[in-house]
Short mmCIF file of C-alpha atoms and ligand atoms in Angstrom, two decimals:
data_model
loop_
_atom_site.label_atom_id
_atom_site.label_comp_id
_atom_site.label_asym_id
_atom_site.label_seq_id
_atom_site.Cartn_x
_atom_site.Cartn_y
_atom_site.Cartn_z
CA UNK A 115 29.69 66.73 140.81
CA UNK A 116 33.30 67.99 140.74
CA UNK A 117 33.61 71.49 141.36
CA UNK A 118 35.49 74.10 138.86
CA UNK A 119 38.44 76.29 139.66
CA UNK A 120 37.66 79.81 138.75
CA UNK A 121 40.03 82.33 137.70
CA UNK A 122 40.02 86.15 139.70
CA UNK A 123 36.52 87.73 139.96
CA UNK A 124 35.15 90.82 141.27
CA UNK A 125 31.71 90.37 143.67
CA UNK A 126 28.59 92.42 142.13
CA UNK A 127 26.22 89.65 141.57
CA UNK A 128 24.04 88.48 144.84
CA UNK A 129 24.50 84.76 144.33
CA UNK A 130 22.92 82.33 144.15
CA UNK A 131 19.94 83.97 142.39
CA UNK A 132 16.32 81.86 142.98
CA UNK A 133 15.05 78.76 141.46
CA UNK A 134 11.63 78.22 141.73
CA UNK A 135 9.24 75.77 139.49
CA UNK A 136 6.18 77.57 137.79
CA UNK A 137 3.68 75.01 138.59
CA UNK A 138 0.46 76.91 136.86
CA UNK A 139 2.41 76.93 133.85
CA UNK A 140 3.34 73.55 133.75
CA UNK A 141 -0.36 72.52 134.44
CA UNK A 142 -1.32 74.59 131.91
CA UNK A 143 1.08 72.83 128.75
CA UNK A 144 0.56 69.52 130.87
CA UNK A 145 4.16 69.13 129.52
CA UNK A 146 7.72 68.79 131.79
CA UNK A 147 7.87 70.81 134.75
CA UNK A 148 9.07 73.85 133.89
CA UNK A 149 11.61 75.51 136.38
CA UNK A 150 13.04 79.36 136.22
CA UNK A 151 16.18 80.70 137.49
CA UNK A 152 15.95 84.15 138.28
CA UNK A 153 18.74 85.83 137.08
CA UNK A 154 17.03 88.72 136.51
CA UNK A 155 17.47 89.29 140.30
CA UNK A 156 21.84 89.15 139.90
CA UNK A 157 21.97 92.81 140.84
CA UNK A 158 23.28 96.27 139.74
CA UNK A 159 19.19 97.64 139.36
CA UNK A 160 18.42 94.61 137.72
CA UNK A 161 21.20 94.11 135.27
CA UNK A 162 20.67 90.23 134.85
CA UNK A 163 22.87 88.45 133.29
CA UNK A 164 25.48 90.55 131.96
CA UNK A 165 26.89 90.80 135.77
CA UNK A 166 27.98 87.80 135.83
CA UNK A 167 30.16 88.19 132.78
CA UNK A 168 31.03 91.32 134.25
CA UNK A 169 32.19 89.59 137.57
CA UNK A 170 35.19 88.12 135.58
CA UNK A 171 35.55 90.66 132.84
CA UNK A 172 35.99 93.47 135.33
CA UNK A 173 38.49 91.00 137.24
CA UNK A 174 39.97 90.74 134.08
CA UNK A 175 40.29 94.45 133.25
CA UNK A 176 41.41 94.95 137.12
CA UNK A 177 44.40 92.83 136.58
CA UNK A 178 45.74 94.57 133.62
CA UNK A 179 45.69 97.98 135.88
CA UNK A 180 42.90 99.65 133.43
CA UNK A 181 40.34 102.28 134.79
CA UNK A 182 38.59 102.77 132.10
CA UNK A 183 35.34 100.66 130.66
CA UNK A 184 34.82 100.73 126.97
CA UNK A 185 31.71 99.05 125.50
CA UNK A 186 29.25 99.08 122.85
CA UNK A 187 24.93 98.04 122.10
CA UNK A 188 22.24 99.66 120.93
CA UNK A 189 20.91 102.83 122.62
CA UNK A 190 19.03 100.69 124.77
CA UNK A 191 21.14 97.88 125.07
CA UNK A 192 21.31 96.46 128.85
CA UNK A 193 24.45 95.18 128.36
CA UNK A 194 25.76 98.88 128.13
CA UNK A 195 24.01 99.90 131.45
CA UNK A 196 24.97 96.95 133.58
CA UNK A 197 28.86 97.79 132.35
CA UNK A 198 27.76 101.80 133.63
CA UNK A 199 26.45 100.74 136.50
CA UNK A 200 29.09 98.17 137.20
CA UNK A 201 32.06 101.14 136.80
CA UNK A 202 30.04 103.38 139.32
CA UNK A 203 30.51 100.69 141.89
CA UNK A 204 33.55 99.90 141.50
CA UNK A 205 34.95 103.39 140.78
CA UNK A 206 35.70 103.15 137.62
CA UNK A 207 34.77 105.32 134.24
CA UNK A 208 32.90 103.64 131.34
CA UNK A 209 32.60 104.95 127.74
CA UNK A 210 29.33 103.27 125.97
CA UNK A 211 29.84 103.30 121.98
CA UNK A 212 25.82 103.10 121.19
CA UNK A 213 24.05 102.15 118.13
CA UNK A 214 21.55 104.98 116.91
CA UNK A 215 19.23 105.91 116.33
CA UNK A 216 18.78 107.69 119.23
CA UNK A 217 14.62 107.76 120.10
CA UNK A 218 13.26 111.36 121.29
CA UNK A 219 13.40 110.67 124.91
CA UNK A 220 15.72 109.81 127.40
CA UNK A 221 13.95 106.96 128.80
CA UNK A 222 14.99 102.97 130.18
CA UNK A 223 18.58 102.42 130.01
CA UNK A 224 19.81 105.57 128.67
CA UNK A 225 18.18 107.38 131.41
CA UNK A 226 20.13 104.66 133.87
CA UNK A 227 23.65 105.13 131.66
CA UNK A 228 23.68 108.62 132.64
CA UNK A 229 22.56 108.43 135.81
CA UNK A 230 25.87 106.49 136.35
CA UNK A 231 27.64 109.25 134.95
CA UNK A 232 28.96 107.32 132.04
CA UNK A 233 30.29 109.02 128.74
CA UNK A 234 27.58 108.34 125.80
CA UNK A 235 28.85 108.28 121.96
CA UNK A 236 25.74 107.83 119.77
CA UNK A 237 26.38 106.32 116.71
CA UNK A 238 24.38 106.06 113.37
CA UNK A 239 23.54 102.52 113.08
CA UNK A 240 25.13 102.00 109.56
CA UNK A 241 28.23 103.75 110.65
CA UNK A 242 28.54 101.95 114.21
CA UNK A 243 28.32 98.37 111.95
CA UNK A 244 31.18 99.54 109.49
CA UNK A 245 33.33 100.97 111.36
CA UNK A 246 32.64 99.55 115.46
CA UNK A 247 36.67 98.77 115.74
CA UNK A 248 37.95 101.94 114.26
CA UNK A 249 35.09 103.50 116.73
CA UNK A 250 36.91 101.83 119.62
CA UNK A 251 40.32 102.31 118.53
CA UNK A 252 39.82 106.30 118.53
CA UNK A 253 38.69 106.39 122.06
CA UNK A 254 41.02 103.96 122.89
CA UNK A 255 43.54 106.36 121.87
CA UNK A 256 41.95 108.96 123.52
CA UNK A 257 41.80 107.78 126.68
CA UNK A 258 45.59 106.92 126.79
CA UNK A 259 46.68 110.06 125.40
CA UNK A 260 44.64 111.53 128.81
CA UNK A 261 46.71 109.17 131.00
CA UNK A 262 43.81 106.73 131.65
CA UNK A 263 44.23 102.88 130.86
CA UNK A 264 41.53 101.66 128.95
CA UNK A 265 40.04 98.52 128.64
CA UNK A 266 37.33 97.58 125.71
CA UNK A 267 34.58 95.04 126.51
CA UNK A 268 33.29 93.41 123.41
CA UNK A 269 29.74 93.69 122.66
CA UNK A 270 27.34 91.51 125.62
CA UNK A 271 30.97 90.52 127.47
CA UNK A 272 30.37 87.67 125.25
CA UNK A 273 34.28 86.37 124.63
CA UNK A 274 36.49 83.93 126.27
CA UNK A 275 36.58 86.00 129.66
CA UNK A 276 33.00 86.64 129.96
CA UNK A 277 32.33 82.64 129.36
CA UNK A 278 32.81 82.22 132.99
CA UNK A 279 29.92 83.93 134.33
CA UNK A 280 27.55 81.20 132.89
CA UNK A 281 30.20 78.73 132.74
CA UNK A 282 29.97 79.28 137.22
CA UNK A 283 25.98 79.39 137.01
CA UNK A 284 25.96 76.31 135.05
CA UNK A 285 27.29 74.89 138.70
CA UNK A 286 25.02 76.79 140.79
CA UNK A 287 22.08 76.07 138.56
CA UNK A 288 22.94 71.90 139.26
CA UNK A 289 23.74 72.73 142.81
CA UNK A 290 20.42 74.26 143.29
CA UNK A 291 18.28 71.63 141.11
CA UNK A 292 19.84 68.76 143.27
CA UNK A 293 18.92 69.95 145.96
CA UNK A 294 15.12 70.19 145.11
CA UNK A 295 15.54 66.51 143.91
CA UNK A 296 16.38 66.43 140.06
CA UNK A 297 18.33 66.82 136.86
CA UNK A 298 17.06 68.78 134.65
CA UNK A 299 16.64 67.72 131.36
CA UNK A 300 17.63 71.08 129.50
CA UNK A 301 18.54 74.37 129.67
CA UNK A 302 17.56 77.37 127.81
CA UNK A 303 17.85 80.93 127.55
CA UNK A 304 17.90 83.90 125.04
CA UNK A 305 20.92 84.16 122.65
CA UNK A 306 22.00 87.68 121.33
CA UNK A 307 25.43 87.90 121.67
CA UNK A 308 25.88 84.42 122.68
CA UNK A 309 28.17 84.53 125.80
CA UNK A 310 25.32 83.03 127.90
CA UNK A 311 24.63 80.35 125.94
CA UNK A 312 28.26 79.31 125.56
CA UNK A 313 28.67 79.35 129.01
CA UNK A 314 25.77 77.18 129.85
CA UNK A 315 26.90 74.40 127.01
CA UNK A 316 30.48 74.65 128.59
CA UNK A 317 29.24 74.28 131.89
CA UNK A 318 26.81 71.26 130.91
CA UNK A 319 29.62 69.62 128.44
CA UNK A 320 32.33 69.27 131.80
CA UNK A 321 29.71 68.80 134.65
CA UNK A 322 26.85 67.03 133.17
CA UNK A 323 26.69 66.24 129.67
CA UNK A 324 23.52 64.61 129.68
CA UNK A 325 21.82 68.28 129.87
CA UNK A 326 20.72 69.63 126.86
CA UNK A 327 21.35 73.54 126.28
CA UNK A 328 19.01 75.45 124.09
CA UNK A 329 19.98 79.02 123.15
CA UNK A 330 16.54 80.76 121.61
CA UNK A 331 18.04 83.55 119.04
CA UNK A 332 16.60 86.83 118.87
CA UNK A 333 18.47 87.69 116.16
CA UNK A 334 21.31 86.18 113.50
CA UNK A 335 20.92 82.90 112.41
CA UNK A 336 21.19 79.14 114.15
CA UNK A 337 24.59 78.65 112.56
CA UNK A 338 26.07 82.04 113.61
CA UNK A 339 25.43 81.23 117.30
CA UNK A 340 26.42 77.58 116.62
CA UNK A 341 29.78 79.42 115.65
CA UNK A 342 29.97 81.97 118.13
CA UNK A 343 29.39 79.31 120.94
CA UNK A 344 32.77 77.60 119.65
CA UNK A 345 34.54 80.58 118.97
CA UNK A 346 34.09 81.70 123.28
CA UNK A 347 34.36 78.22 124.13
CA UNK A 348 37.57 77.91 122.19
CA UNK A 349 39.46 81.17 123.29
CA UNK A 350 38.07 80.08 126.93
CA UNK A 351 40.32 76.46 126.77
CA UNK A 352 42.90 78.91 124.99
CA UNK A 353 43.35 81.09 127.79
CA UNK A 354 42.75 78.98 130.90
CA UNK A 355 43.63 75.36 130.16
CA UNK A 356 46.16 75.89 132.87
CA UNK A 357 43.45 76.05 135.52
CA UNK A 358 42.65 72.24 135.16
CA UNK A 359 44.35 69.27 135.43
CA UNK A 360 43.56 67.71 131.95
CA UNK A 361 41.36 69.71 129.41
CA UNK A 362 40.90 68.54 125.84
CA UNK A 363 42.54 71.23 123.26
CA UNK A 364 40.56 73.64 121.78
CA UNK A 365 39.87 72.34 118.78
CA UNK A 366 39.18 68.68 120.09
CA UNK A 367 36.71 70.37 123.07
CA UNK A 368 35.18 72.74 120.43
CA UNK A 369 34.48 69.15 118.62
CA UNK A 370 32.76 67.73 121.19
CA UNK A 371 30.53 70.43 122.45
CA UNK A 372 26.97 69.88 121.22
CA UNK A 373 25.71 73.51 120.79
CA UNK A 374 22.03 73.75 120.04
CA UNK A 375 20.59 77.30 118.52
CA UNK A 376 16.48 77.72 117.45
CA UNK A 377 15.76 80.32 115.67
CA UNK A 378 12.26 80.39 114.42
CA UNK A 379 11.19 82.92 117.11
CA UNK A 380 13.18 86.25 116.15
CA UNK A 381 10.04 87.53 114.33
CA UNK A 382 10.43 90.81 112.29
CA UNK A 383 14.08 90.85 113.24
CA UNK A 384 16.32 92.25 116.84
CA UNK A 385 13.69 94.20 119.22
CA UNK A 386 10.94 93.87 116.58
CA UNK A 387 7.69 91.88 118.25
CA UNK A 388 4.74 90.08 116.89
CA UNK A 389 1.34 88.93 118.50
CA UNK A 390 1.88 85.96 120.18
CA UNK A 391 5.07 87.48 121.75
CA UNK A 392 3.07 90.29 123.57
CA UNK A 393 0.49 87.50 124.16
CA UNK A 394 3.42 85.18 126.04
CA UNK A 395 4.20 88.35 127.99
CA UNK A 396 1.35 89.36 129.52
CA UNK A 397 -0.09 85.91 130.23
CA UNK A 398 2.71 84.61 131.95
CA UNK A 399 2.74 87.89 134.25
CA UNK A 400 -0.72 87.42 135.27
CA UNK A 401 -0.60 83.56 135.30
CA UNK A 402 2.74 83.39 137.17
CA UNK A 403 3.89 87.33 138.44
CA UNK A 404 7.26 86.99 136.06
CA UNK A 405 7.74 89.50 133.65
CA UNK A 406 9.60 89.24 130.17
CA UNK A 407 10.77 91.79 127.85
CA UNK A 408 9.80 91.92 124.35
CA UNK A 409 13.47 91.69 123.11
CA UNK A 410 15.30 88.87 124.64
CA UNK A 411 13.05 86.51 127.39
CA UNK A 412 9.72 86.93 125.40
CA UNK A 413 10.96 85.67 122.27
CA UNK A 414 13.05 83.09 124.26
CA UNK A 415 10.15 82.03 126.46
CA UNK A 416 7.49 81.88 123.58
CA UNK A 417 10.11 79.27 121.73
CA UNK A 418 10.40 76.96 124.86
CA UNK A 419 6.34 76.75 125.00
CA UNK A 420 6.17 76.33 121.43
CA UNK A 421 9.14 73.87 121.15
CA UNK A 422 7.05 71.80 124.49
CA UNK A 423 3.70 71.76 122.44
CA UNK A 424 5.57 70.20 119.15
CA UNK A 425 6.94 67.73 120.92
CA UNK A 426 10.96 68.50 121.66
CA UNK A 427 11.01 67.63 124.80
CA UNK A 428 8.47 64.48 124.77
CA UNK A 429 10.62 63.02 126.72
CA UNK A 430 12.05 65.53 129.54
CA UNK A 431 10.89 65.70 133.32
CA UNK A 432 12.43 69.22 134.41
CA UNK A 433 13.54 72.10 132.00
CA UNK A 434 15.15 74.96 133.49
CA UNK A 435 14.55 78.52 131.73
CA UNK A 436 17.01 80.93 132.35
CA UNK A 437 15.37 84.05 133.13
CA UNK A 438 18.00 86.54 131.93
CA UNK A 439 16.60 90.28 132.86
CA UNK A 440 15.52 92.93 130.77
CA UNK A 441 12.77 94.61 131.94
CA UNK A 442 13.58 97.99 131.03
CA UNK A 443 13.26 96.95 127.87
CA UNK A 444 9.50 96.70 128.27
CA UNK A 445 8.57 100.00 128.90
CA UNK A 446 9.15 101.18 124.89
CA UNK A 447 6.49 98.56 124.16
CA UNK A 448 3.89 100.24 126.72
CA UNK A 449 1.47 100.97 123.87
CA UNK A 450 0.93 97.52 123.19
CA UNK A 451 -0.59 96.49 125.82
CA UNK A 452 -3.97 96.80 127.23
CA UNK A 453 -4.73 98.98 130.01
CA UNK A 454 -7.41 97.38 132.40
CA UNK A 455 -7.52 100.41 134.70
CA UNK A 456 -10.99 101.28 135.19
CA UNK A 457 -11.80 104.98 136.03
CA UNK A 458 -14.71 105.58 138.76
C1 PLP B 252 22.13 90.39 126.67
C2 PLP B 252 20.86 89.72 127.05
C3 PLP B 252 20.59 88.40 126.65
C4 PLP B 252 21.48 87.64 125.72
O1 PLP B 252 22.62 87.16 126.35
P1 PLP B 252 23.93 86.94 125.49
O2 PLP B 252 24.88 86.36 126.46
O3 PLP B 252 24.33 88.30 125.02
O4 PLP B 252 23.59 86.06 124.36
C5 PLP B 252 19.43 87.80 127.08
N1 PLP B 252 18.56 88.46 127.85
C6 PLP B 252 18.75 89.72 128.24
C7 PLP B 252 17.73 90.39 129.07
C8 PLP B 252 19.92 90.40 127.86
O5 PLP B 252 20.12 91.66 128.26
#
């Protein structure tokens, strides 16, 4: 396997993250073995996978001389604490531009943004969808006017920077599997803002194009990812063609690239659950000890089972799930679940 250059990063992740194969599950669906990488476990309190984007975005930011972290998500969006958390460490500031409505307690990843001592705008939702670049252009402004170089970070890192984090564990995720014996067959994850699953069908397109990549949406549509994939991918080859010896051009590798997005497992809509979703969750914690989140894995993970049982991958040996954090995000759903404590 040839090895990628890579452009500047900064270290936060703990890499590489596990690989492990969930045997009872497999049993269970008597379908391909089905493997998970555990980058929930990347670092930064459990920040999964947006510190690997960060890794390079930060780099990125770094370069330019900025000091300042400007990003956006909903109130609870991990995305926004993994940025707050990442600017602590490295002694930086963050700004997080949040989607409201803003629930009644500071709980999950709001508690953990301001723990990190980041600055907090709450937005109304309606407002924050209008008007998200005028939002950033004012505190943009802001910030310069106080002498501070700012540096905006587009919603998930998911842009032509941030396709390097999963563009990298594309490699480590081959490295790893190779040396347990196999190839897998496919990769998927969640999809929300799509940066993961662009890097992973980069990384399979130039290392091993025989891998299938599977981004399960958990919200917007099959064709909007199918874009958005392209659209990182593209301003990727835009921006660092220069770090290989012979890439296609954008529009010829954007061509090529077979991007694959499922969305029949969104439910209701973003962070909105249904029954077999909770069910997915809490029998693959007590069947395996991994935990999901109701917003992004669970939805993710219940589409891989349900794509195995109708047959997609009738003809696959190893699929590797990308385990992409979250769980913060489960404690909101506590309610739903059953409590089997039993008081004496
Ligand atoms: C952000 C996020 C995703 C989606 O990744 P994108 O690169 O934004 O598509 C998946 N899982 C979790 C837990 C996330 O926080």
């Amino acid at each position: 396997m040839q090895s990628l250059p890579l452009p500047p990063k900064v270290k936060l992740a703990n890499l590489p993250t596990p690989l492990r194969p969930l045997d009872r599950l497999t049993q269970q669906l008597g379908g391909p073995r089905i493997w998970i990488k555990q980058d929930e476990l990347t670092e930064l309190a459990l920040s999964g996978n947006k510190v690997r984007k960060l890794e390079f975005v930060i780099a990125d930011a770094l370069q330019q001389g900025c000091d300042t972290l400007i990003t956006c998500g909903g109130v609870q969006s991990n995305h926004c604490r993994a940025t707050a958390i990442a600017a602590a460490r490295m002694g930086l500031r963050a700004h997080l531009v949040l989607r409201g409505p803003m629930e009644g307690v500071q709980d999950g990843n709001l508690l953990l943004d301001n723990l990190a001592g980041a600055e907090i705008s709450v937005y109304d939702g309606h407002y924050f969808v209008a008007n998200l670049e005028a939002i950033f252009e004012h505190w943009k402004t802001k910030y310069l006017e106080q002498g501070n170089q700012p540096y905006v970070i587009p919603m998930g890192a998911s842009n032509g920077v941030g396709v390097w984090g999963y563009l990298s564990a594309t490699e480590e995720i081959l490295q790893q599997a190779s040396a347990f014996g196999f190839t897998p067959d496919a990769l998927v994850c969640a999809t929300g803002s799509g940066g993961t699953q662009a890097g992973l069908t980069l990384g399979c397109h130039l290392l091993n194009p025989t891998i299938e990549v599977h981004g399960i949406a958990v919200c917007d549509s099959a064709a909007y990812f199918n874009a958005k994939t392209k659209t990182d991918v593209s301003e990727w080859a835009q921006r660092y063609s220069n770090l290989f010896d012979q890439l296609p051009s954008p529009e010829d590798l954007t061509a090529e690239l077979s991007v694959s997005s499922i969305d029949r497992y969104i439910g209701p809509g973003y962070a909105q659950g249904y029954p077999e979703l909770f069910e997915t969750i809490s029998s693959l914690a007590s069947l395996e000890g991994v935990f999901l989140d109701p917003v992004y894995t669970g939805k993710a993970f219940y589409g891989l089972i349900q794509e195995i049982k109708q047959g997609r991958f009738a003809n696959a040996e190893n699929i590797v799930f990308v385990h992409t954090g979250g769980i913060f995000g489960l404690y909101p759903y506590r309610n739903i679940f059953e409590n089997r404590a039993i008081k004496y």
